[in-house]
C-alpha positions as YAML, in Angstrom:
chain: A
units: angstrom
residues:
- id: 1
  name: MET
  ca: [123.95, 70.31, 132.56]
- id: 2
  name: ILE
  ca: [125.11, 69.95, 135.83]
- id: 3
  name: ARG
  ca: [128.74, 69.87, 136.30]
- id: 4
  name: TYR
  ca: [130.65, 68.71, 139.51]
- id: 5
  name: ALA
  ca: [133.91, 69.42, 141.31]
- id: 6
  name: VAL
  ca: [134.77, 66.86, 143.58]
- id: 7
  name: ILE
  ca: [137.32, 68.08, 146.25]
- id: 8
  name: ASP
  ca: [139.47, 66.80, 148.75]
- id: 9
  name: VAL
  ca: [141.78, 68.31, 151.37]
- id: 10
  name: GLU
  ca: [144.55, 67.14, 153.73]
- id: 11
  name: THR
  ca: [144.82, 69.64, 156.89]
- id: 12
  name: THR
  ca: [146.98, 70.44, 159.86]
- id: 13
  name: GLY
  ca: [144.41, 69.97, 161.89]
- id: 14
  name: LEU
  ca: [140.39, 69.60, 162.24]
- id: 15
  name: SER
  ca: [139.06, 72.67, 162.21]
- id: 16
  name: PRO
  ca: [139.78, 76.27, 160.41]
- id: 17
  name: LEU
  ca: [138.32, 78.14, 163.45]
- id: 18
  name: HIS
  ca: [141.48, 76.87, 165.39]
- id: 19
  name: ASN
  ca: [143.84, 78.37, 162.66]
- id: 20
  name: HIS
  ca: [144.49, 74.84, 161.04]
- id: 21
  name: ARG
  ca: [145.11, 74.93, 157.49]
- id: 22
  name: VAL
  ca: [145.02, 73.14, 153.98]
- id: 23
  name: LEU
  ca: [148.25, 71.11, 153.29]
- id: 24
  name: GLU
  ca: [147.20, 69.55, 149.83]
- id: 25
  name: VAL
  ca: [143.99, 70.18, 147.69]
- id: 26
  name: ALA
  ca: [142.71, 68.01, 144.99]
- id: 27
  name: LEU
  ca: [139.76, 68.59, 142.46]
- id: 28
  name: VAL
  ca: [138.36, 66.21, 139.99]
- id: 29
  name: LEU
  ca: [135.96, 67.69, 137.76]
- id: 30
  name: VAL
  ca: [133.22, 65.32, 136.76]
- id: 31
  name: ASP
  ca: [130.35, 65.82, 133.73]
- id: 32
  name: SER
  ca: [126.68, 65.19, 134.33]
- id: 33
  name: ASP
  ca: [127.08, 61.59, 133.49]
- id: 34
  name: GLY
  ca: [129.77, 61.01, 136.00]
- id: 35
  name: ASN
  ca: [132.72, 60.91, 134.14]
- id: 36
  name: ILE
  ca: [136.01, 62.43, 134.85]
- id: 37
  name: VAL
  ca: [136.99, 65.26, 132.68]
- id: 38
  name: TYR
  ca: [140.30, 67.02, 134.54]
- id: 39
  name: GLU
  ca: [142.38, 66.31, 137.63]
- id: 40
  name: TRP
  ca: [143.99, 69.24, 139.36]
- id: 41
  name: ASP
  ca: [145.93, 68.89, 142.76]
- id: 42
  name: THR
  ca: [148.72, 70.79, 144.52]
- id: 43
  name: LEU
  ca: [150.51, 70.65, 147.91]
- id: 44
  name: ILE
  ca: [150.36, 73.74, 149.72]
- id: 45
  name: ASN
  ca: [152.70, 75.60, 152.18]
- id: 46
  name: PRO
  ca: [150.29, 76.30, 155.12]
- id: 47
  name: LEU
  ca: [152.94, 78.73, 156.72]
- id: 48
  name: ARG
  ca: [152.80, 76.91, 160.05]
- id: 49
  name: ASP
  ca: [153.52, 73.34, 161.71]
- id: 50
  name: ILE
  ca: [151.97, 70.77, 159.39]
- id: 51
  name: GLY
  ca: [149.97, 69.09, 162.14]
- id: 52
  name: ALA
  ca: [149.44, 65.17, 161.88]
- id: 53
  name: THR
  ca: [151.99, 63.74, 159.93]
- id: 54
  name: ASP
  ca: [150.75, 60.13, 160.67]
- id: 55
  name: ILE
  ca: [147.33, 60.96, 159.02]
- id: 56
  name: HIS
  ca: [148.30, 62.63, 156.01]
- id: 57
  name: GLY
  ca: [151.70, 61.43, 155.53]
- id: 58
  name: LEU
  ca: [153.08, 64.78, 154.64]
- id: 59
  name: SER
  ca: [156.38, 66.29, 155.99]
- id: 60
  name: ALA
  ca: [157.33, 69.68, 156.51]
- id: 61
  name: ALA
  ca: [159.80, 69.20, 153.82]
- id: 62
  name: ASP
  ca: [157.48, 68.16, 151.18]
- id: 63
  name: VAL
  ca: [155.68, 71.60, 151.54]
- id: 64
  name: TYR
  ca: [158.41, 73.64, 152.13]
- id: 65
  name: SER
  ca: [158.72, 74.80, 148.63]
- id: 66
  name: ALA
  ca: [155.09, 74.55, 147.96]
- id: 67
  name: PRO
  ca: [153.04, 77.57, 147.01]
- id: 68
  name: THR
  ca: [150.75, 79.30, 149.40]
- id: 69
  name: PHE
  ca: [146.86, 79.08, 149.28]
- id: 70
  name: ASP
  ca: [146.94, 82.69, 148.05]
- id: 71
  name: GLN
  ca: [148.91, 81.62, 145.02]
- id: 72
  name: ILE
  ca: [146.80, 78.88, 143.92]
- id: 73
  name: ALA
  ca: [143.62, 80.59, 145.07]
- id: 74
  name: PRO
  ca: [142.93, 82.31, 141.36]
- id: 75
  name: GLU
  ca: [143.34, 78.97, 139.58]
- id: 76
  name: LEU
  ca: [141.35, 76.73, 142.06]
- id: 77
  name: ALA
  ca: [138.39, 79.61, 142.28]
- id: 78
  name: SER
  ca: [138.20, 79.29, 138.38]
- id: 79
  name: LEU
  ca: [138.17, 75.62, 138.39]
- id: 80
  name: LEU
  ca: [135.18, 75.52, 140.86]
- id: 81
  name: LYS
  ca: [133.38, 78.33, 139.22]
- id: 82
  name: GLY
  ca: [129.84, 77.19, 137.92]
- id: 83
  name: ARG
  ca: [130.20, 73.65, 139.50]
- id: 84
  name: VAL
  ca: [128.48, 71.83, 142.33]
- id: 85
  name: PRO
  ca: [130.88, 71.09, 145.03]
- id: 86
  name: VAL
  ca: [131.26, 67.48, 146.07]
- id: 87
  name: ALA
  ca: [133.26, 65.53, 148.72]
- id: 88
  name: HIS
  ca: [133.19, 62.67, 151.02]
- id: 89
  name: ASN
  ca: [132.59, 64.64, 154.21]
- id: 90
  name: LEU
  ca: [131.76, 67.86, 152.67]
- id: 91
  name: SER
  ca: [130.99, 69.52, 155.96]
- id: 92
  name: PHE
  ca: [134.64, 69.04, 156.63]
- id: 93
  name: ASP
  ca: [136.33, 69.93, 153.39]
- id: 94
  name: ALA
  ca: [134.22, 73.14, 152.53]
- id: 95
  name: PRO
  ca: [134.85, 75.05, 155.47]
- id: 96
  name: PHE
  ca: [138.50, 74.71, 155.05]
- id: 97
  name: LEU
  ca: [138.35, 75.83, 151.86]
- id: 98
  name: ALA
  ca: [135.99, 78.72, 152.45]
- id: 99
  name: ALA
  ca: [138.57, 79.83, 155.34]
- id: 100
  name: GLU
  ca: [141.38, 79.74, 153.03]
- id: 101
  name: PHE
  ca: [139.56, 81.58, 150.22]
- id: 102
  name: ALA
  ca: [138.46, 84.28, 152.70]
- id: 103
  name: ARG
  ca: [142.08, 84.50, 154.16]
- id: 104
  name: ALA
  ca: [143.07, 84.90, 150.47]
- id: 105
  name: GLY
  ca: [140.47, 87.58, 149.83]
- id: 106
  name: TYR
  ca: [138.31, 85.86, 147.71]
- id: 107
  name: ALA
  ca: [134.39, 85.67, 147.66]
- id: 108
  name: VAL
  ca: [133.95, 81.89, 147.23]
- id: 109
  name: GLU
  ca: [130.58, 80.35, 148.26]
- id: 110
  name: LEU
  ca: [131.61, 77.32, 149.91]
- id: 111
  name: HIS
  ca: [129.95, 75.40, 152.93]
- id: 112
  name: GLY
  ca: [129.38, 71.83, 154.31]
- id: 113
  name: ASN
  ca: [125.59, 71.96, 153.18]
- id: 114
  name: SER
  ca: [125.59, 73.42, 149.85]
- id: 115
  name: GLY
  ca: [126.81, 70.61, 147.35]
- id: 116
  name: LEU
  ca: [126.78, 66.98, 147.60]
- id: 117
  name: CYS
  ca: [128.36, 64.76, 150.04]
- id: 118
  name: THR
  ca: [129.16, 61.31, 149.12]
- id: 119
  name: MET
  ca: [129.55, 60.18, 152.60]
- id: 120
  name: ARG
  ca: [125.75, 61.53, 153.40]
- id: 121
  name: LEU
  ca: [124.45, 59.93, 150.28]
- id: 122
  name: ALA
  ca: [126.00, 56.55, 151.01]
- id: 123
  name: PRO
  ca: [122.92, 55.03, 152.23]
- id: 124
  name: HIS
  ca: [120.77, 55.74, 149.73]
- id: 125
  name: TYR
  ca: [122.97, 53.98, 147.35]
- id: 126
  name: LEU
  ca: [125.10, 51.41, 149.21]
- id: 127
  name: PRO
  ca: [124.46, 48.42, 151.50]
- id: 128
  name: VAL
  ca: [127.25, 49.83, 154.18]
- id: 129
  name: SER
  ca: [127.18, 50.10, 157.85]
- id: 130
  name: SER
  ca: [130.24, 52.19, 157.64]
- id: 131
  name: ARG
  ca: [130.08, 55.37, 155.65]
- id: 132
  name: ALA
  ca: [133.91, 55.79, 155.50]
- id: 133
  name: LEU
  ca: [135.39, 56.32, 152.07]
- id: 134
  name: GLU
  ca: [137.37, 53.12, 152.07]
- id: 135
  name: ALA
  ca: [134.14, 51.26, 152.93]
- id: 136
  name: CYS
  ca: [131.81, 53.23, 150.34]
- id: 137
  name: CYS
  ca: [134.44, 52.39, 147.63]
- id: 138
  name: ASN
  ca: [134.77, 48.59, 148.72]
- id: 139
  name: CYS
  ca: [131.20, 48.36, 148.36]
- id: 140
  name: ILE
  ca: [131.40, 49.29, 144.47]
- id: 141
  name: GLY
  ca: [134.60, 47.64, 143.79]
- id: 142
  name: TYR
  ca: [137.09, 50.39, 143.51]
- id: 143
  name: SER
  ca: [140.34, 50.35, 145.50]
- id: 144
  name: ILE
  ca: [141.72, 53.49, 146.84]
- id: 145
  name: GLU
  ca: [145.56, 53.48, 146.13]
- id: 146
  name: SER
  ca: [146.75, 55.83, 148.59]
- id: 147
  name: ALA
  ca: [144.27, 56.86, 151.52]
- id: 148
  name: HIS
  ca: [144.60, 60.26, 152.88]
- id: 149
  name: ALA
  ca: [146.14, 61.59, 149.71]
- id: 150
  name: ALA
  ca: [144.06, 64.32, 148.25]
- id: 151
  name: LEU
  ca: [143.94, 63.38, 144.66]
- id: 152
  name: ASP
  ca: [143.19, 59.85, 145.44]
- id: 153
  name: ASP
  ca: [140.67, 60.56, 148.12]
- id: 154
  name: ALA
  ca: [139.23, 62.76, 145.49]
- id: 155
  name: ARG
  ca: [139.36, 60.45, 142.61]
- id: 156
  name: ALA
  ca: [137.67, 57.75, 145.02]
- id: 157
  name: ALA
  ca: [134.90, 60.26, 145.86]
- id: 158
  name: ALA
  ca: [134.43, 61.05, 142.15]
- id: 159
  name: ARG
  ca: [133.99, 57.26, 141.56]
- id: 160
  name: LEU
  ca: [131.30, 57.04, 144.35]
- id: 161
  name: LEU
  ca: [129.57, 60.08, 142.71]
- id: 162
  name: ALA
  ca: [129.63, 58.42, 139.04]
- id: 163
  name: TYR
  ca: [128.15, 55.19, 140.79]
- id: 164
  name: TYR
  ca: [125.56, 57.21, 142.65]
- id: 165
  name: ILE
  ca: [124.53, 59.10, 139.25]
- id: 166
  name: LYS
  ca: [124.25, 55.76, 137.37]
- id: 167
  name: GLN
  ca: [121.76, 54.27, 140.03]
- id: 168
  name: ASP
  ca: [119.14, 57.04, 139.30]
- id: 169
  name: ASP
  ca: [117.36, 58.02, 136.30]
- id: 170
  name: ASP
  ca: [117.32, 61.65, 136.75]
- id: 171
  name: PHE
  ca: [120.07, 62.08, 139.77]
- id: 172
  name: SER
  ca: [120.22, 65.95, 139.58]
- id: 173
  name: LYS
  ca: [116.38, 66.36, 140.17]
- id: 174
  name: CYS
  ca: [116.78, 63.60, 143.06]
- id: 175
  name: TRP
  ca: [119.04, 65.88, 144.64]
- id: 176
  name: ALA
  ca: [118.30, 69.31, 143.72]
- id: 177
  name: ASP
  ca: [117.72, 70.83, 147.07]
- id: 178
  name: GLU
  ca: [121.49, 69.74, 147.87]
- id: 179
  name: ILE
  ca: [122.60, 70.88, 144.13]
...
């Protein structure tokens, strides 16, 4: 039985290669039928300037008392273990988490091409010209409560995943190479 971990991060910038860090991480655990079984999210103190407040809506005060990534790494690694990573734009989220785990001394296999990307899968299941999360969700009749809040975005990507799963008789077989 395949189990999924739908992730979303909010960050201080666009690249972990430029020392940009994770400010918030959310995880929505989904079973093989697309049902949400657990949700988890936390703010993270990046130990640096928080970057584009106009995008993520977080302030320095919001993350000042939050745990650092190394403090949440054990729990997050445990939640990810044995699950297929999924994100809307996995090639963005996965490298950020991989960099944070590496910085904290954890060997967690995450990269942008190992797992499922609901954005890359969108043309297979949705009649949309834009693959933006909100456009994809509108196509399935789901409204995102607060875009660029990690938990709301992870929930939205989990809804897309559930929709995709229901469209195929054997979703996991269709996407075995990515899984």
